[in-house]
Amino acid sequence: MKRIGIISDTHGYWDDRYTRHFSDCDEIWHAGDVGDYSIIGRLSEICRVRAVCGNIDHGETRRKLRETEIFDCEQVRVLLTHVGGYPGKWARGLERLLKDYEIRLAVDGHSHILKIMYDQGLGILSVNPGAAGLQGWHSVRTLVKLTVDGAEMRDCEVIELGRHKHK
């Protein structure tokens, strides 16, 4: 059994509450738009981190992170990417990738919109944790936690970090 912390769109912003909320996690997955690679280093002080780069990432972050990661967590095949879409509106070419790799959990960011949906047709849980940083159009900064236990995904928790004033 693994407890997973899911975060996206930090855009270089660190909030000490990430540490508190993810302290019970076995892994943290960052779904891109990291903004500054030091964010990955700080998250790594909490537990193991898996991360992908996003469309605003450049320099060290772009060099060290891939755009897509596919891996197994327990008995669940996971796709971690930045621009993924959601059931019924998957990003171009993604539905084929989801089928070919038998993905069961798709995690992405980019939209800054918290969205957790199940794709009945593909049998995939889609998780977008919203945005944890200060850049963008979101109103509330959010994180997600999820337990992966064998082939089961459960105990999904949304954490609100508070209102966000647009810059």
PDB file of C-alpha atoms in Angstrom:
ATOM      1  CA  MET A   1       0.000   0.000   0.000  1.00  0.00           C
ATOM      2  CA  LYS A   2       1.263   3.460  -0.912  1.00  0.00           C
ATOM      3  CA  ARG A   3      -0.042   6.896  -0.009  1.00  0.00           C
ATOM      4  CA  ILE A   4       0.589   9.314  -2.877  1.00  0.00           C
ATOM      5  CA  GLY A   5       0.714  13.108  -2.778  1.00  0.00           C
ATOM      6  CA  ILE A   6      -0.184  14.729  -6.102  1.00  0.00           C
ATOM      7  CA  ILE A   7       0.770  18.297  -6.973  1.00  0.00           C
ATOM      8  CA  SER A   8       0.993  20.387 -10.122  1.00  0.00           C
ATOM      9  CA  ASP A   9       1.598  23.881 -11.417  1.00  0.00           C
ATOM     10  CA  THR A  10       3.757  25.180  -8.574  1.00  0.00           C
ATOM     11  CA  HIS A  11       5.359  27.663 -11.005  1.00  0.00           C
ATOM     12  CA  GLY A  12       8.373  27.978  -8.694  1.00  0.00           C
ATOM     13  CA  TYR A  13       6.302  28.687  -5.585  1.00  0.00           C
ATOM     14  CA  TRP A  14       7.050  26.837  -2.332  1.00  0.00           C
ATOM     15  CA  ASP A  15       4.502  26.596   0.464  1.00  0.00           C
ATOM     16  CA  ASP A  16       5.655  25.025   3.754  1.00  0.00           C
ATOM     17  CA  ARG A  17       2.245  23.350   3.993  1.00  0.00           C
ATOM     18  CA  TYR A  18       3.335  20.960   1.216  1.00  0.00           C
ATOM     19  CA  THR A  19       5.589  19.350   3.830  1.00  0.00           C
ATOM     20  CA  ARG A  20       2.823  19.059   6.407  1.00  0.00           C
ATOM     21  CA  HIS A  21       0.228  17.668   4.006  1.00  0.00           C
ATOM     22  CA  PHE A  22       2.592  15.207   2.313  1.00  0.00           C
ATOM     23  CA  SER A  23       4.406  14.033   5.465  1.00  0.00           C
ATOM     24  CA  ASP A  24       2.375  10.785   5.536  1.00  0.00           C
ATOM     25  CA  CYS A  25       3.045  10.031   1.852  1.00  0.00           C
ATOM     26  CA  ASP A  26       5.304   7.360   0.388  1.00  0.00           C
ATOM     27  CA  GLU A  27       5.681   9.236  -2.910  1.00  0.00           C
ATOM     28  CA  ILE A  28       4.893  12.661  -4.338  1.00  0.00           C
ATOM     29  CA  TRP A  29       3.994  13.020  -8.008  1.00  0.00           C
ATOM     30  CA  HIS A  30       4.460  16.470  -9.580  1.00  0.00           C
ATOM     31  CA  ALA A  31       2.499  16.834 -12.843  1.00  0.00           C
ATOM     32  CA  GLY A  32       4.566  19.623 -14.373  1.00  0.00           C
ATOM     33  CA  ASP A  33       5.018  23.375 -14.507  1.00  0.00           C
ATOM     34  CA  VAL A  34       7.480  22.978 -11.663  1.00  0.00           C
ATOM     35  CA  GLY A  35       8.925  26.411 -12.417  1.00  0.00           C
ATOM     36  CA  ASP A  36      12.202  26.033 -10.527  1.00  0.00           C
ATOM     37  CA  TYR A  37      13.957  22.714 -10.038  1.00  0.00           C
ATOM     38  CA  SER A  38      14.595  23.536  -6.368  1.00  0.00           C
ATOM     39  CA  ILE A  39      10.908  22.661  -5.775  1.00  0.00           C
ATOM     40  CA  ILE A  40      11.730  19.036  -6.670  1.00  0.00           C
ATOM     41  CA  GLY A  41      14.654  19.080  -4.230  1.00  0.00           C
ATOM     42  CA  ARG A  42      12.476  20.357  -1.409  1.00  0.00           C
ATOM     43  CA  LEU A  43       9.741  17.810  -2.130  1.00  0.00           C
ATOM     44  CA  SER A  44      12.429  15.090  -2.163  1.00  0.00           C
ATOM     45  CA  GLU A  45      13.236  15.937   1.457  1.00  0.00           C
ATOM     46  CA  ILE A  46       9.720  14.664   2.318  1.00  0.00           C
ATOM     47  CA  CYS A  47       9.769  11.401   0.347  1.00  0.00           C
ATOM     48  CA  ARG A  48      10.438   9.952  -3.102  1.00  0.00           C
ATOM     49  CA  VAL A  49       9.366  12.252  -5.964  1.00  0.00           C
ATOM     50  CA  ARG A  50       8.310  11.425  -9.503  1.00  0.00           C
ATOM     51  CA  ALA A  51       7.927  14.475 -11.717  1.00  0.00           C
ATOM     52  CA  VAL A  52       7.479  15.599 -15.300  1.00  0.00           C
ATOM     53  CA  CYS A  53       8.165  18.947 -16.926  1.00  0.00           C
ATOM     54  CA  GLY A  54       5.424  21.232 -18.164  1.00  0.00           C
ATOM     55  CA  ASN A  55       5.041  23.859 -20.848  1.00  0.00           C
ATOM     56  CA  ILE A  56       6.548  26.683 -18.719  1.00  0.00           C
ATOM     57  CA  ASP A  57       9.552  24.643 -17.598  1.00  0.00           C
ATOM     58  CA  HIS A  58      12.983  25.346 -19.061  1.00  0.00           C
ATOM     59  CA  GLY A  59      16.665  25.106 -18.158  1.00  0.00           C
ATOM     60  CA  GLU A  60      17.548  22.577 -15.458  1.00  0.00           C
ATOM     61  CA  THR A  61      13.944  21.437 -14.994  1.00  0.00           C
ATOM     62  CA  ARG A  62      13.526  20.702 -18.714  1.00  0.00           C
ATOM     63  CA  ARG A  63      16.879  18.889 -18.838  1.00  0.00           C
ATOM     64  CA  LYS A  64      16.224  16.693 -15.786  1.00  0.00           C
ATOM     65  CA  LEU A  65      12.542  15.806 -16.259  1.00  0.00           C
ATOM     66  CA  ARG A  66      10.764  14.070 -19.117  1.00  0.00           C
ATOM     67  CA  GLU A  67       7.393  15.166 -20.498  1.00  0.00           C
ATOM     68  CA  THR A  68       5.752  11.822 -19.692  1.00  0.00           C
ATOM     69  CA  GLU A  69       6.466   9.038 -17.227  1.00  0.00           C
ATOM     70  CA  ILE A  70       4.790   5.623 -17.287  1.00  0.00           C
ATOM     71  CA  PHE A  71       5.381   3.400 -14.273  1.00  0.00           C
ATOM     72  CA  ASP A  72       3.725   0.889 -11.968  1.00  0.00           C
ATOM     73  CA  CYS A  73       2.622   1.791  -8.460  1.00  0.00           C
ATOM     74  CA  GLU A  74       1.644  -1.382  -6.653  1.00  0.00           C
ATOM     75  CA  GLN A  75      -0.487  -3.149  -9.328  1.00  0.00           C
ATOM     76  CA  VAL A  76      -1.640   0.055 -11.056  1.00  0.00           C
ATOM     77  CA  ARG A  77      -0.031   1.295 -14.285  1.00  0.00           C
ATOM     78  CA  VAL A  78       0.301   5.085 -14.065  1.00  0.00           C
ATOM     79  CA  LEU A  79       0.776   7.789 -16.671  1.00  0.00           C
ATOM     80  CA  LEU A  80       2.147  11.083 -15.328  1.00  0.00           C
ATOM     81  CA  THR A  81       2.199  13.999 -17.770  1.00  0.00           C
ATOM     82  CA  HIS A  82       1.465  17.704 -17.837  1.00  0.00           C
ATOM     83  CA  VAL A  83      -1.025  18.161 -20.676  1.00  0.00           C
ATOM     84  CA  GLY A  84      -3.350  15.169 -20.537  1.00  0.00           C
ATOM     85  CA  GLY A  85      -6.944  16.304 -20.699  1.00  0.00           C
ATOM     86  CA  TYR A  86      -9.659  14.209 -19.117  1.00  0.00           C
ATOM     87  CA  PRO A  87     -12.212  11.511 -20.012  1.00  0.00           C
ATOM     88  CA  GLY A  88     -14.002  12.456 -23.197  1.00  0.00           C
ATOM     89  CA  LYS A  89     -11.457  15.231 -23.881  1.00  0.00           C
ATOM     90  CA  TRP A  90      -8.070  13.506 -23.756  1.00  0.00           C
ATOM     91  CA  ALA A  91      -5.145  15.392 -25.327  1.00  0.00           C
ATOM     92  CA  ARG A  92      -4.334  14.497 -28.923  1.00  0.00           C
ATOM     93  CA  GLY A  93      -2.859  10.996 -29.175  1.00  0.00           C
ATOM     94  CA  LEU A  94      -3.222  10.283 -25.476  1.00  0.00           C
ATOM     95  CA  GLU A  95      -6.171   7.896 -25.717  1.00  0.00           C
ATOM     96  CA  ARG A  96      -4.096   5.547 -27.891  1.00  0.00           C
ATOM     97  CA  LEU A  97      -1.209   5.713 -25.380  1.00  0.00           C
ATOM     98  CA  LEU A  98      -3.592   5.000 -22.494  1.00  0.00           C
ATOM     99  CA  LYS A  99      -4.905   1.909 -24.278  1.00  0.00           C
ATOM    100  CA  ASP A 100      -1.525   0.669 -25.539  1.00  0.00           C
ATOM    101  CA  TYR A 101       0.093   0.837 -22.096  1.00  0.00           C
ATOM    102  CA  GLU A 102      -3.017  -0.358 -20.218  1.00  0.00           C
ATOM    103  CA  ILE A 103      -2.986   2.728 -17.990  1.00  0.00           C
ATOM    104  CA  ARG A 104      -5.315   2.628 -14.974  1.00  0.00           C
ATOM    105  CA  LEU A 105      -4.405   6.002 -13.426  1.00  0.00           C
ATOM    106  CA  ALA A 106      -3.728   9.125 -15.502  1.00  0.00           C
ATOM    107  CA  VAL A 107      -2.316  12.135 -13.638  1.00  0.00           C
ATOM    108  CA  ASP A 108      -1.855  15.526 -15.254  1.00  0.00           C
ATOM    109  CA  GLY A 109      -1.921  19.256 -14.587  1.00  0.00           C
ATOM    110  CA  HIS A 110      -1.867  22.261 -16.939  1.00  0.00           C
ATOM    111  CA  SER A 111      -5.501  23.384 -16.692  1.00  0.00           C
ATOM    112  CA  HIS A 112      -5.192  24.674 -13.100  1.00  0.00           C
ATOM    113  CA  ILE A 113      -8.616  23.079 -12.608  1.00  0.00           C
ATOM    114  CA  LEU A 114      -9.031  20.384  -9.974  1.00  0.00           C
ATOM    115  CA  LYS A 115     -10.716  17.479 -11.728  1.00  0.00           C
ATOM    116  CA  ILE A 116     -11.025  13.856 -10.631  1.00  0.00           C
ATOM    117  CA  MET A 117     -13.015  11.671 -13.018  1.00  0.00           C
ATOM    118  CA  TYR A 118     -13.366   8.029 -13.943  1.00  0.00           C
ATOM    119  CA  ASP A 119     -13.325   7.032 -17.622  1.00  0.00           C
ATOM    120  CA  GLN A 120     -15.817   4.149 -17.718  1.00  0.00           C
ATOM    121  CA  GLY A 121     -14.928   3.163 -21.274  1.00  0.00           C
ATOM    122  CA  LEU A 122     -11.189   2.898 -20.657  1.00  0.00           C
ATOM    123  CA  GLY A 123     -11.304   1.926 -16.972  1.00  0.00           C
ATOM    124  CA  ILE A 124      -9.018   4.805 -16.011  1.00  0.00           C
ATOM    125  CA  LEU A 125      -9.068   7.139 -13.036  1.00  0.00           C
ATOM    126  CA  SER A 126      -8.059  10.631 -14.185  1.00  0.00           C
ATOM    127  CA  VAL A 127      -6.614  13.006 -11.572  1.00  0.00           C
ATOM    128  CA  ASN A 128      -5.711  16.647 -12.090  1.00  0.00           C
ATOM    129  CA  PRO A 129      -4.775  18.138  -8.700  1.00  0.00           C
ATOM    130  CA  GLY A 130      -5.399  21.706  -9.835  1.00  0.00           C
ATOM    131  CA  ALA A 131      -2.656  24.249  -9.171  1.00  0.00           C
ATOM    132  CA  ALA A 132      -0.563  24.662  -6.015  1.00  0.00           C
ATOM    133  CA  GLY A 133       1.274  27.818  -7.086  1.00  0.00           C
ATOM    134  CA  LEU A 134       0.372  31.483  -7.384  1.00  0.00           C
ATOM    135  CA  GLN A 135       0.489  31.895 -11.169  1.00  0.00           C
ATOM    136  CA  GLY A 136      -2.685  31.357 -13.184  1.00  0.00           C
ATOM    137  CA  TRP A 137      -6.431  31.749 -13.190  1.00  0.00           C
ATOM    138  CA  HIS A 138      -7.392  29.277 -10.472  1.00  0.00           C
ATOM    139  CA  SER A 139      -9.281  30.622  -7.455  1.00  0.00           C
ATOM    140  CA  VAL A 140      -8.225  28.044  -4.862  1.00  0.00           C
ATOM    141  CA  ARG A 141      -4.801  26.381  -4.582  1.00  0.00           C
ATOM    142  CA  THR A 142      -5.154  22.600  -4.238  1.00  0.00           C
ATOM    143  CA  LEU A 143      -3.320  19.320  -3.669  1.00  0.00           C
ATOM    144  CA  VAL A 144      -4.589  15.727  -3.843  1.00  0.00           C
ATOM    145  CA  LYS A 145      -3.704  12.597  -1.881  1.00  0.00           C
ATOM    146  CA  LEU A 146      -4.614   9.083  -2.956  1.00  0.00           C
ATOM    147  CA  THR A 147      -3.944   5.576  -1.669  1.00  0.00           C
ATOM    148  CA  VAL A 148      -2.910   2.847  -4.104  1.00  0.00           C
ATOM    149  CA  ASP A 149      -3.345  -0.558  -2.476  1.00  0.00           C
ATOM    150  CA  GLY A 150      -2.608  -3.447  -4.814  1.00  0.00           C
ATOM    151  CA  ALA A 151      -4.898  -2.865  -7.797  1.00  0.00           C
ATOM    152  CA  GLU A 152      -7.233  -0.602  -5.805  1.00  0.00           C
ATOM    153  CA  MET A 153      -7.192   3.210  -5.755  1.00  0.00           C
ATOM    154  CA  ARG A 154      -9.003   4.697  -2.770  1.00  0.00           C
ATOM    155  CA  ASP A 155      -9.125   7.351  -0.062  1.00  0.00           C
ATOM    156  CA  CYS A 156      -8.832  10.244  -2.488  1.00  0.00           C
ATOM    157  CA  GLU A 157      -8.489  13.479  -0.536  1.00  0.00           C
ATOM    158  CA  VAL A 158      -8.583  17.050  -1.856  1.00  0.00           C
ATOM    159  CA  ILE A 159      -6.614  19.592   0.164  1.00  0.00           C
ATOM    160  CA  GLU A 160      -7.432  23.272  -0.251  1.00  0.00           C
ATOM    161  CA  LEU A 161      -4.548  25.616   0.497  1.00  0.00           C
ATOM    162  CA  GLY A 162      -6.715  28.715   0.378  1.00  0.00           C
ATOM    163  CA  ARG A 163      -7.904  31.401  -1.980  1.00  0.00           C
ATOM    164  CA  HIS A 164      -5.571  32.713  -4.644  1.00  0.00           C
ATOM    165  CA  LYS A 165      -5.482  36.336  -5.786  1.00  0.00           C
ATOM    166  CA  HIS A 166      -4.757  36.500  -9.496  1.00  0.00           C
ATOM    167  CA  LYS A 167      -1.584  38.234 -10.606  1.00  0.00           C
TER     168      LYS A 167
END
